[in-house]
Amino acid sequence: MITAGIDIGSITAKAALVENGKILGTKVTFTGYNAEAAGRKVYEDVLADSGLEASAVGKIVSTGYGRNSVKFADRTFTEIMAHAAGANFLKPEVRTIIDIGGQDSKAIALDERGKVKNFVMNDKCAAGTGRFLEVMARALEVDLDEFGAMSLQSGAPSKISSLCTVFAESEVISLIARGEQRFDIIAGIHESIAARISSMIARVGLTEPVMITGGVARNAGVVAALEGKLGVKIAVLPSAQVNGAIGAAILASSL
Amino acid sequence: MSEAKSEKEKRKIQSEKKMRDIMTAYYIDAKTARQNNKKVAWITSGGPVEPLIAMDIIPVYPENHGAMIGASKMGVDLCEKAEAMGYSNDLCSYARSDISCATVNGGPIGGLPEPDMLVCCNNICGTVLKWYEVQARYFNIPLFIFDTPFCHTEYTKEAKRYVERQIGEYVAFLEGVCGRKMDQDRMKDVGRISFEGQKLWQEVLDTAVNKPSPMTAFDAFFHLALIVTLRGTQQTIDYYQGLLAEMKDRIRDGIGAIAQEKYRLLWDNLPIWYRMKWLSKKFAEHDACLVADTYTSAWCGAMKYIDENKFLDSMAEAYSRIYLNIGVDEMARMVIAMIDKYQVDGFVLHSNRSCKPYSLGQFDIQRIVEKERNIPCLMIEADMVDERSFSESQISTRIDAFMEIIKDRKKGRA
Ligand code: SF4
């Protein structure tokens, strides 16, 4: 049976099609202000890309913060379950997942069977999320996609101490004014995200192997900072951003 | 009547109306105290109220008032007023709403009756000390501070002597303000009635061990009002006897508090007053019943230290050893005892921005519970009165994910 997973995040909407343990296609679009329309759009796109008709799909599961606006889904699961299912499918030995999305970040601990044992989500604050990076990219006038490569050039990351996104932004602006190098500031931003995430990891307990999912996984600087802070290697799959959608499609196959 | 409606009617706790009537009458009494030559004392929720009852002083609870402000969603407005007066938004939202409410007589009942005296017991937190000092200055009235040292592990000999001595001072203070002596026989009666009331309240809470539970923690939050405000009066006993009988009837007739109880949960910390309906619906949709909580049992949790025949002497220890005045290990032990007693499948901790003494040790308690009982735990960040600290979509996702884990585990075990 072909199944579909749709993950509506705060910034991007993702879709995946799966059949008998094989990924047929994935797609990422922007969510915009209308989560319902975004769900429909990303689903139509992934079908078109894969050359499939909607009638070919057996079951659909939606996940992510906009999961309830996907009216055509058969069932919803939270992104915690979806990411665990995705990780378990793609890399069954994973025991800890770090997911950093647009407006939240989480640490998920998995048990021996790859089931969710425990999870922690960031509190009501954008620090340590994709949104935080976006705000900083704007303040620094750097394309977010270059953040990773730039920060890796830094030998002495700046210190960002504020926990609040808004305050951290003004901190960054004063660092610019003080003439600190951009790559040092960016590296400092990544360090501050890593510090936040590792305290979440400490609460669920760190067990290897560790995998990172969500859009921020594409940022090599954040991954490097996290590896430094946690002292472990972190697996980054090319499908990191669509891991939740893949997991949702996997969950759909056992409905 | 539609089927859904009669379903709801069936589950409705009948005593509720009586409770509303009692509370209305109580507040009318308190608000007309001056006309009836009665004195009013404001007192902290964990404070020794029995001597007030014995002296015919009407006790009024700013914290109960705070809960009403929260439940009627008037908290943000009053908190903002307090912030405009210069109070930090980190201050407990009960304190903020009470302090600003006193100046405008706002809130759901047009403010509390003006006090003739204040009684502050710091067995719940340190915040109340400054809060009551502020009010003592504002109303220009006498304040009695009943100081209970923190019981990290034990109630020492020195602490015992220190607290017991204050009981005499407390009685003298009340006699001074009222200009008459305390009737010792009356005090003994009140002590016995208070003890009896606490016992009944515990029995009411105990009915939740039944599967399905006849009541939820949300019900307990509501029916709690009497043991807090009118502890030591006959009315409380009558009311809880009625409530207990109703719970027993429900057990006999197999009426559960929610339509389908598949999962049982324990709640920690104060309620989120402005979201009670939303939360109870949310959990009920997952067939989960919050059967017990650490909060409502705080008003009967120290009963073992009370000698009902020597109430005044023994109350020193009982008031010193309430849930918020003991160390984290002891708290965790009590939580684990409740997990076993009520046979719960999960533990929900409300990390309450307002209440530091309640929220500070929660990470440790959670860790201990996970280690000792290996049940899923969920922490949600909010505030009991200040809605600005509540984020619906975040909390909703956390509860959904938590319930997915619980369902998964139960399925795995079955
Ligand atoms: S800080 Fe906690 S214990 Fe103290 S008054 Fe506020 S809610 Fe009550």
XYZ file of C-alpha atoms and ligand atoms in Angstrom:
677
model
C 0.000 0.000 0.000
C 1.182 3.516 -0.791
C 0.866 5.826 2.194
C 1.427 9.548 2.647
C 2.770 11.636 5.500
C 2.228 15.369 5.731
C 4.123 17.488 8.236
C 2.919 21.059 8.630
C 5.550 23.068 10.471
C 5.476 26.739 11.346
C 7.707 27.715 8.431
C 7.616 24.807 5.972
C 5.173 22.082 4.981
C 6.600 18.698 4.075
C 5.125 15.618 2.402
C 6.403 12.098 1.794
C 5.089 9.034 -0.048
C 6.139 5.561 1.047
C 5.433 2.080 -0.324
C 6.614 -1.203 1.176
C 9.550 0.337 2.976
C 10.595 2.482 0.018
C 10.384 6.244 -0.202
C 8.663 7.203 -3.444
C 9.036 10.944 -3.099
C 9.301 13.921 -0.745
C 8.509 17.610 -1.067
C 9.026 20.803 0.927
C 7.065 24.070 0.484
C 6.460 27.134 2.577
C 3.541 27.017 4.984
C 2.527 30.655 4.703
C -0.417 31.868 6.739
C -2.854 29.185 5.591
C -1.844 25.803 6.971
C -4.777 24.041 5.364
C -3.927 25.271 1.867
C -0.250 24.475 2.444
C -1.135 20.880 3.327
C -3.162 20.448 0.175
C -0.497 22.082 -1.976
C 2.455 20.067 -0.712
C 0.437 16.857 -1.065
C -0.567 17.651 -4.668
C 3.038 18.547 -5.458
C 4.511 15.346 -4.091
C 1.927 13.324 -6.015
C 2.689 15.214 -9.225
C 6.453 14.819 -8.746
C 6.039 11.089 -8.257
C 3.585 10.760 -11.146
C 0.856 9.379 -8.901
C -2.874 9.983 -8.560
C -4.456 10.656 -5.169
C -6.512 7.482 -5.651
C -3.305 5.419 -5.484
C -2.709 6.441 -1.878
C -4.187 4.174 0.800
C -3.759 6.089 4.038
C -2.627 9.557 5.030
C -1.251 10.719 8.384
C -0.658 14.356 9.222
C 1.698 15.700 11.857
C 3.361 18.939 12.956
C 1.835 21.952 14.609
C -0.689 22.314 11.775
C -1.677 18.633 11.820
C -5.318 19.309 12.598
C -5.768 21.570 9.588
C -5.091 18.693 7.180
C -8.724 17.705 6.802
C -8.106 14.846 4.337
C -5.759 12.950 6.669
C -6.983 9.667 8.160
C -5.279 10.331 11.455
C -2.964 12.742 13.177
C 0.117 12.054 15.281
C 2.322 14.542 17.062
C 5.677 15.302 15.534
C 7.334 13.492 18.450
C 5.874 10.174 17.278
C 6.452 11.011 13.625
C 10.127 11.822 14.101
C 10.628 8.681 16.135
C 8.950 6.577 13.428
C 11.011 8.283 10.727
C 14.276 7.779 12.569
C 13.412 4.193 13.360
C 12.693 3.526 9.701
C 15.773 5.213 8.279
C 18.284 4.313 10.979
C 16.836 1.802 13.448
C 19.805 1.957 15.840
C 19.186 5.654 16.722
C 18.435 6.217 20.415
C 18.382 10.014 20.682
C 16.797 12.460 18.245
C 17.441 16.170 18.231
C 14.796 17.940 16.193
C 15.183 21.630 15.502
C 12.353 23.114 13.545
C 11.048 26.561 12.809
C 9.491 27.447 16.134
C 10.361 24.614 18.407
C 13.134 22.261 19.227
C 12.960 18.958 20.995
C 15.012 16.137 22.358
C 13.515 12.663 22.041
C 14.832 9.565 23.788
C 14.028 6.199 22.185
C 13.999 2.811 23.867
C 15.520 -0.470 22.579
C 12.585 -0.974 20.236
C 12.898 2.520 18.825
C 9.771 3.698 20.640
C 9.533 7.067 22.356
C 10.696 6.807 25.937
C 10.697 10.466 26.835
C 10.804 13.881 25.210
C 11.463 17.498 26.107
C 10.363 20.504 24.082
C 11.692 24.034 24.319
C 9.668 26.324 26.511
C 7.692 29.231 25.215
C 10.587 30.947 23.547
C 12.051 30.945 20.072
C 15.668 30.755 21.261
C 17.236 27.562 20.000
C 14.943 27.272 16.982
C 14.976 28.014 13.281
C 13.142 31.269 13.884
C 15.990 32.418 16.105
C 18.449 31.792 13.270
C 16.226 33.654 10.822
C 16.108 36.703 13.049
C 19.877 36.622 13.415
C 20.433 36.193 9.666
C 18.376 39.309 9.084
C 20.292 41.277 11.685
C 23.604 40.185 10.140
C 22.414 40.569 6.528
C 23.681 37.114 5.686
C 21.763 34.486 3.722
C 20.738 31.811 6.191
C 22.012 29.102 3.857
C 25.537 30.452 4.247
C 25.427 30.388 8.040
C 26.858 26.896 8.371
C 29.861 27.354 6.093
C 30.655 30.807 7.508
C 30.617 29.746 11.136
C 33.055 26.918 10.428
C 35.695 29.548 9.569
C 35.567 30.967 13.074
C 38.360 30.308 15.519
C 36.921 32.322 18.400
C 33.116 32.312 18.575
C 31.577 35.431 20.124
C 29.680 35.055 23.324
C 25.899 35.449 23.131
C 24.542 35.248 26.634
C 20.942 36.310 26.345
C 18.327 33.572 26.357
C 15.724 35.753 24.727
C 15.606 36.027 20.922
C 14.782 39.712 20.991
C 17.529 40.524 23.470
C 19.987 38.270 21.660
C 19.266 40.229 18.492
C 20.245 43.488 20.148
C 23.275 41.748 21.593
C 24.275 40.709 18.073
C 23.779 44.248 16.804
C 26.081 45.595 19.478
C 28.658 42.923 18.611
C 28.534 44.112 14.993
C 28.967 47.677 16.186
C 31.960 46.601 18.217
C 33.508 45.279 15.038
C 33.454 41.563 15.771
C 33.824 39.320 12.731
C 30.600 38.086 11.237
C 31.708 34.459 11.217
C 32.613 34.702 14.891
C 29.190 36.117 15.703
C 27.483 33.387 13.677
C 29.557 30.729 15.407
C 28.554 32.294 18.731
C 24.902 32.080 17.753
C 25.343 28.399 16.971
C 27.084 27.850 20.293
C 24.178 29.423 22.125
C 21.709 27.137 20.332
C 23.896 24.140 21.155
C 23.975 25.131 24.830
C 20.210 25.294 24.961
C 19.686 22.016 23.162
C 22.223 20.174 25.281
C 20.433 21.115 28.474
C 17.298 19.594 26.960
C 19.303 16.491 26.071
C 20.548 16.298 29.639
C 16.964 16.088 30.815
C 16.031 13.102 28.639
C 19.463 11.488 28.925
C 22.020 11.128 26.122
C 22.276 7.690 24.515
C 24.125 7.098 21.256
C 23.643 6.950 18.323
C 22.294 10.478 17.992
C 20.518 11.833 14.936
C 19.408 15.350 14.060
C 16.220 16.128 12.164
C 14.319 19.227 11.111
C 15.258 22.077 8.829
C 18.100 23.337 11.011
C 19.938 20.015 10.470
C 21.072 21.479 7.129
C 23.151 24.015 9.055
C 26.577 22.362 9.461
C 27.597 24.996 12.021
C 24.829 24.066 14.444
C 25.630 20.388 14.043
C 29.345 21.000 14.692
C 28.578 23.125 17.761
C 26.281 20.412 19.107
C 28.848 17.700 18.496
C 31.421 19.762 20.359
C 29.113 20.434 23.260
C 27.781 16.884 23.606
C 31.032 15.114 22.725
C 29.347 12.690 20.328
C 28.967 12.269 16.565
C 25.581 13.276 15.237
C 24.120 11.582 12.181
C 22.709 13.952 9.569
C 20.700 12.249 6.840
C 19.927 14.062 3.607
C 16.256 13.542 4.481
C 16.585 15.293 7.872
C 14.114 18.023 7.001
C 11.434 15.606 5.769
C 12.017 13.021 8.500
C 8.728 13.887 10.209
C 6.771 13.487 6.964
C 8.463 10.159 6.257
C 7.675 9.018 9.797
C 4.050 10.051 9.335
C 3.858 7.992 6.133
C 5.340 5.012 7.999
C 2.775 5.435 10.794
C 0.066 5.539 8.111
C 1.154 2.163 6.799
C 0.228 0.487 10.061
C -3.171 2.145 10.467
C -33.211 15.890 26.080
C -30.543 14.777 23.643
C -28.449 11.765 24.485
C -25.241 13.731 24.799
C -26.880 16.098 27.240
C -28.260 13.362 29.466
C -24.823 11.718 29.406
C -23.405 14.937 30.745
C -26.187 15.320 33.300
C -25.484 11.825 34.556
C -21.860 12.693 35.237
C -22.554 16.021 36.826
C -21.774 16.133 40.540
C -24.972 17.222 42.250
C -23.300 18.719 45.322
C -21.817 21.430 43.149
C -24.816 23.690 43.489
C -24.786 23.448 47.254
C -21.134 24.396 47.233
C -21.819 27.493 45.165
C -24.577 28.484 47.599
C -22.315 28.025 50.614
C -19.535 30.049 49.048
C -21.931 32.827 48.058
C -23.330 32.987 51.584
C -19.811 32.974 52.989
C -18.707 35.925 50.887
C -21.910 37.850 51.691
C -21.221 37.254 55.386
C -17.675 38.427 55.019
C -18.636 41.482 53.029
C -21.261 42.535 55.565
C -19.086 41.761 58.590
C -18.766 45.423 59.599
C -22.549 45.880 59.770
C -22.758 42.824 61.985
C -19.934 43.857 64.271
C -17.722 41.041 63.160
C -14.038 41.196 62.431
C -12.380 39.998 59.242
C -8.894 38.523 59.007
C -7.085 37.866 55.769
C -5.052 34.701 56.077
C -2.722 32.649 53.862
C -4.079 29.363 52.519
C -1.823 27.203 54.647
C -2.252 29.324 57.761
C -3.683 28.172 61.105
C -7.271 29.280 60.706
C -8.845 27.405 63.621
C -8.108 30.066 66.273
C -9.859 32.616 64.063
C -12.985 30.473 63.873
C -12.869 29.951 67.630
C -12.714 33.726 68.084
C -15.637 34.308 65.674
C -13.411 36.168 63.266
C -14.306 35.670 59.610
C -11.289 34.328 57.732
C -10.851 35.529 54.154
C -8.322 34.058 51.746
C -6.673 36.235 49.143
C -5.432 33.035 47.477
C -8.940 31.648 47.125
C -9.882 35.022 45.710
C -6.911 34.732 43.357
C -8.241 31.388 42.160
C -11.627 32.984 41.474
C -9.943 35.804 39.586
C -8.063 33.227 37.525
C -11.126 31.094 36.857
C -13.097 34.112 35.699
C -10.209 35.077 33.402
C -9.691 38.448 35.036
C -6.100 37.682 35.992
C -4.266 39.324 33.113
C -5.980 42.644 33.640
C -5.224 42.711 37.376
C -1.656 41.452 36.895
C -1.040 44.216 34.379
C -2.382 46.744 36.866
C 0.055 45.480 39.492
C 2.887 45.686 36.976
C 1.904 49.282 36.269
C 2.116 49.887 40.027
C 5.713 48.719 39.834
C 5.528 45.034 40.759
C 7.642 42.637 38.721
C 5.916 40.162 36.437
C 7.994 37.484 38.143
C 5.978 37.977 41.317
C 3.356 35.300 42.068
C 0.167 36.101 40.148
C -1.989 35.620 43.268
C 0.018 38.352 44.960
C -0.105 40.590 41.905
C -3.854 40.235 41.450
C -4.582 40.695 45.128
C -2.398 43.764 45.528
C -3.900 45.540 42.534
C -7.432 44.346 43.234
C -7.386 45.901 46.703
C -6.852 49.309 45.145
C -9.690 49.101 42.620
C -12.117 46.623 44.187
C -12.205 44.741 40.909
C -12.402 41.049 40.148
C -15.433 38.761 40.044
C -16.857 39.799 43.440
C -15.895 43.446 43.493
C -12.933 42.935 45.781
C -12.538 41.311 49.172
C -14.014 42.774 52.356
C -11.569 45.098 54.036
C -9.553 43.264 56.693
C -9.209 44.205 60.370
C -6.026 42.163 60.670
C -3.720 39.958 58.630
C -2.375 36.520 59.474
C 0.520 35.316 57.394
C 2.033 31.857 57.685
C 5.121 31.230 55.563
C 4.710 27.452 55.426
C 3.735 27.805 51.764
C 6.318 30.299 50.533
C 8.340 33.395 51.280
C 6.344 35.524 48.877
C 3.469 35.839 51.310
C 5.661 37.669 53.832
C 6.255 40.665 51.582
C 2.777 40.470 50.099
C 1.151 40.701 53.539
C 3.493 43.476 54.597
C 2.395 45.439 51.556
C -1.244 44.927 52.496
C -0.631 45.747 56.170
C 0.777 49.094 55.080
C -1.984 49.680 52.562
C -4.811 49.022 55.034
C -2.818 50.205 58.017
C -3.796 47.231 60.197
C -1.930 44.774 62.433
C -0.149 41.788 60.881
C 0.732 38.541 62.616
C 3.483 36.444 61.090
C 3.446 32.767 61.944
C 6.932 31.594 61.057
C 7.366 27.905 60.280
C 10.965 26.860 59.573
C 11.494 24.703 56.503
C 11.547 20.986 57.316
C 14.276 19.698 55.000
C 14.359 16.267 56.517
C 12.923 16.501 59.984
C 11.067 18.682 62.414
C 13.785 19.409 64.944
C 13.386 19.922 68.671
C 14.401 23.538 68.269
C 11.889 24.120 65.485
C 9.197 22.517 67.594
C 9.859 24.812 70.528
C 10.072 27.831 68.244
C 6.770 27.169 66.456
C 4.865 26.100 69.564
C 5.800 29.298 71.336
C 4.243 31.281 68.519
C 0.862 29.707 69.105
C 0.574 31.536 72.408
C 1.662 34.748 70.719
C -0.877 34.192 67.971
C -3.742 33.747 70.424
C -2.612 36.825 72.366
C -2.529 38.802 69.116
C -6.105 37.815 68.281
C -7.274 38.587 71.815
C -5.628 41.979 71.582
C -7.281 42.890 68.278
C -10.698 41.629 69.411
C -10.460 42.920 72.965
C -11.687 39.657 74.467
C -10.350 36.319 75.667
C -10.406 33.093 73.683
C -12.899 30.501 74.869
C -10.698 27.414 75.328
C -13.588 24.950 75.129
C -14.726 26.482 71.896
C -11.174 26.209 70.580
C -11.119 22.509 71.424
C -14.387 21.972 69.563
C -13.145 23.847 66.534
C -9.966 21.744 66.563
C -11.957 18.534 66.603
C -14.232 19.773 63.830
C -11.268 20.831 61.747
C -9.687 17.420 62.148
C -12.954 15.727 61.274
C -13.271 17.911 58.173
C -9.769 17.021 57.025
C -10.498 13.346 57.519
C -13.644 13.623 55.435
C -11.863 15.532 52.704
C -9.243 12.783 52.547
C -12.008 10.201 52.310
C -13.576 12.117 49.442
C -10.223 12.174 47.626
C -9.735 8.486 48.386
C -12.833 7.548 46.389
C -10.713 8.202 43.302
C -8.885 4.906 43.852
C -11.991 3.304 42.409
C -11.917 2.344 38.718
C -13.509 4.234 37.108
C -12.915 7.165 39.393
C -16.100 9.002 40.422
C -14.262 12.326 40.395
C -11.347 14.025 38.660
C -8.702 16.333 40.042
C -10.602 19.122 38.298
C -13.572 18.314 40.534
C -11.274 18.252 43.540
C -9.959 21.725 42.652
C -13.520 22.973 42.837
C -14.721 21.150 45.954
C -11.525 22.085 47.751
C -12.777 25.599 48.507
C -14.465 24.631 51.774
C -11.579 22.809 53.395
C -9.446 25.855 52.619
C -11.830 28.598 53.657
C -14.173 27.100 56.246
C -12.013 24.448 57.885
C -13.134 24.126 61.494
C -16.845 24.774 60.888
C -19.695 22.279 61.079
C -20.840 23.368 57.634
C -17.711 21.869 56.098
C -18.392 18.525 57.731
C -21.995 18.479 56.554
C -20.974 19.365 53.057
C -18.233 16.757 52.730
C -20.463 14.091 54.225
C -22.936 14.811 51.452
C -20.220 14.833 48.807
C -18.747 11.590 50.109
C -22.161 9.917 50.005
C -22.618 11.107 46.444
C -19.232 9.690 45.429
C -20.099 6.361 47.013
C -23.397 6.301 45.113
C -21.537 6.945 41.902
C -19.148 4.098 42.635
C -22.077 1.785 43.377
C -23.803 2.797 40.142
C -20.597 2.565 38.139
C -20.654 6.247 37.158
C -17.205 7.479 36.237
C -16.119 11.102 36.104
C -15.385 10.863 32.385
C -17.183 8.876 29.693
C -14.401 6.334 29.226
C -11.600 5.985 31.708
C -8.787 4.049 30.071
C -5.817 5.917 31.514
C -5.313 7.364 34.963
C -3.072 10.340 35.658
C -1.671 12.251 38.604
C -1.402 16.067 38.548
C 1.245 18.140 40.327
C 1.077 21.823 41.325
C -1.742 24.351 41.342
C -4.487 24.167 38.735
C -4.388 26.362 35.647
C -7.549 28.117 36.738
C -8.483 29.804 33.459
C -8.047 26.580 31.446
C -9.764 23.984 33.610
C -12.493 23.259 31.058
C -10.096 23.096 28.158
C -7.697 20.802 29.999
C -10.357 18.462 31.317
C -11.831 18.172 27.829
C -8.407 17.637 26.321
C -7.575 14.775 28.662
C -11.065 13.265 28.428
C -10.704 13.143 24.631
C -7.772 10.827 25.223
C -9.875 8.757 27.657
C -7.574 9.969 30.398
C -8.813 10.865 33.847
C -6.719 12.963 36.196
C -7.689 11.014 39.265
C -5.556 12.720 41.883
C -3.226 15.633 42.502
C -0.671 16.773 45.026
C -2.375 20.119 45.552
C -5.801 19.360 47.000
C -4.372 16.761 49.362
C -2.144 19.428 50.902
C -5.089 20.349 53.150
C -5.162 16.934 54.741
C -1.639 15.664 54.081
C -0.261 16.484 57.532
C -3.120 14.941 59.504
C -0.903 12.300 61.019
C 0.782 14.993 63.124
C -2.474 16.250 64.626
C -3.796 15.133 67.977
C -7.451 16.059 67.701
C -7.750 16.364 71.459
C -4.747 18.625 71.769
C -5.282 20.541 68.616
C -3.583 23.834 69.459
C -0.342 22.151 70.573
C -0.164 19.609 67.803
C -1.090 22.021 65.047
C 2.381 23.575 65.279
C 3.894 20.448 63.782
C 1.090 19.825 61.314
C 1.327 23.337 59.903
C 5.112 23.089 59.695
C 5.120 19.850 57.768
C 2.742 20.594 54.920
C 3.694 19.607 51.375
C 5.350 22.890 50.392
C 7.464 23.123 53.526
C 9.346 19.842 53.210
C 12.384 18.717 51.230
C 12.272 17.385 47.685
C 13.039 13.784 48.692
C 10.104 13.791 51.059
C 7.889 15.321 48.360
C 8.974 12.652 45.883
C 8.145 9.977 48.436
C 4.644 11.394 48.779
C 4.228 11.571 45.011
C 5.306 7.946 44.633
C 2.901 6.894 47.368
C 0.104 8.601 45.426
C 1.175 6.934 42.171
C 0.851 3.557 43.855
C -2.319 4.335 45.740
C -4.271 5.691 42.778
C -2.605 3.326 40.280
C -1.826 5.958 37.704
C -0.301 5.467 34.266
C 1.351 8.861 34.005
C 2.373 11.976 35.900
C 1.602 15.517 34.694
C 3.624 18.319 36.247
C 2.490 21.891 35.859
C 5.615 24.004 36.039
C 3.976 27.089 37.446
C 5.755 30.330 36.709
C 4.128 31.931 39.726
C 4.756 29.385 42.415
C 8.459 28.914 42.949
C 8.354 26.648 46.014
C 6.039 24.280 44.187
C 7.910 24.303 40.897
C 11.548 24.451 41.943
C 12.042 20.773 42.769
C 9.925 19.391 39.959
C 12.791 18.266 37.707
C 14.210 16.233 40.550
C 10.841 14.811 41.492
C 10.243 13.877 37.864
C 13.622 12.153 37.671
C 12.972 10.231 40.880
C 9.528 9.153 39.688
C 10.884 8.023 36.316
C 13.560 6.020 38.031
C 11.433 4.482 40.751
C 8.183 3.885 38.908
C 9.132 4.144 35.238
C 5.950 5.906 34.162
C 5.777 8.656 31.522
C 5.992 12.166 32.955
C 4.962 15.372 31.253
C 5.930 18.871 32.224
C 3.819 21.762 31.008
C 4.840 25.351 31.508
C 2.093 27.749 32.460
C 0.806 29.933 35.271
C -2.214 29.479 37.519
C -3.721 32.951 36.936
C -1.666 34.837 34.350
C -2.883 33.640 30.948
C -0.011 35.333 29.206
C 2.112 32.357 30.247
C -0.102 29.804 28.519
C 0.516 28.739 24.956
C -2.280 26.524 23.724
C -0.725 24.918 20.668
C 2.481 24.041 22.521
C 0.667 22.532 25.460
C -1.754 20.735 23.202
C 1.083 19.057 21.302
C 2.817 18.029 24.487
C -0.317 16.461 25.915
C -1.012 14.626 22.640
C 2.533 13.274 22.511
C 2.442 12.284 26.175
C -0.819 10.408 25.650
C 0.617 8.690 22.567
C 3.448 7.365 24.726
C 1.075 6.191 27.440
C -1.208 4.448 24.949
C 1.764 2.841 23.263
C 3.127 1.554 26.544
C -0.181 0.165 27.697
C -0.652 -1.540 24.354
C 2.853 -2.953 24.590
C 2.130 -4.373 28.016
C -1.274 -5.828 27.192
S 4.122 31.641 45.509
Fe 2.945 29.733 45.512
S 2.566 29.270 47.638
Fe 3.171 31.415 47.533
S 1.266 32.542 47.398
Fe 1.960 32.217 45.302
S 0.956 30.321 44.680
Fe 0.803 30.423 46.908
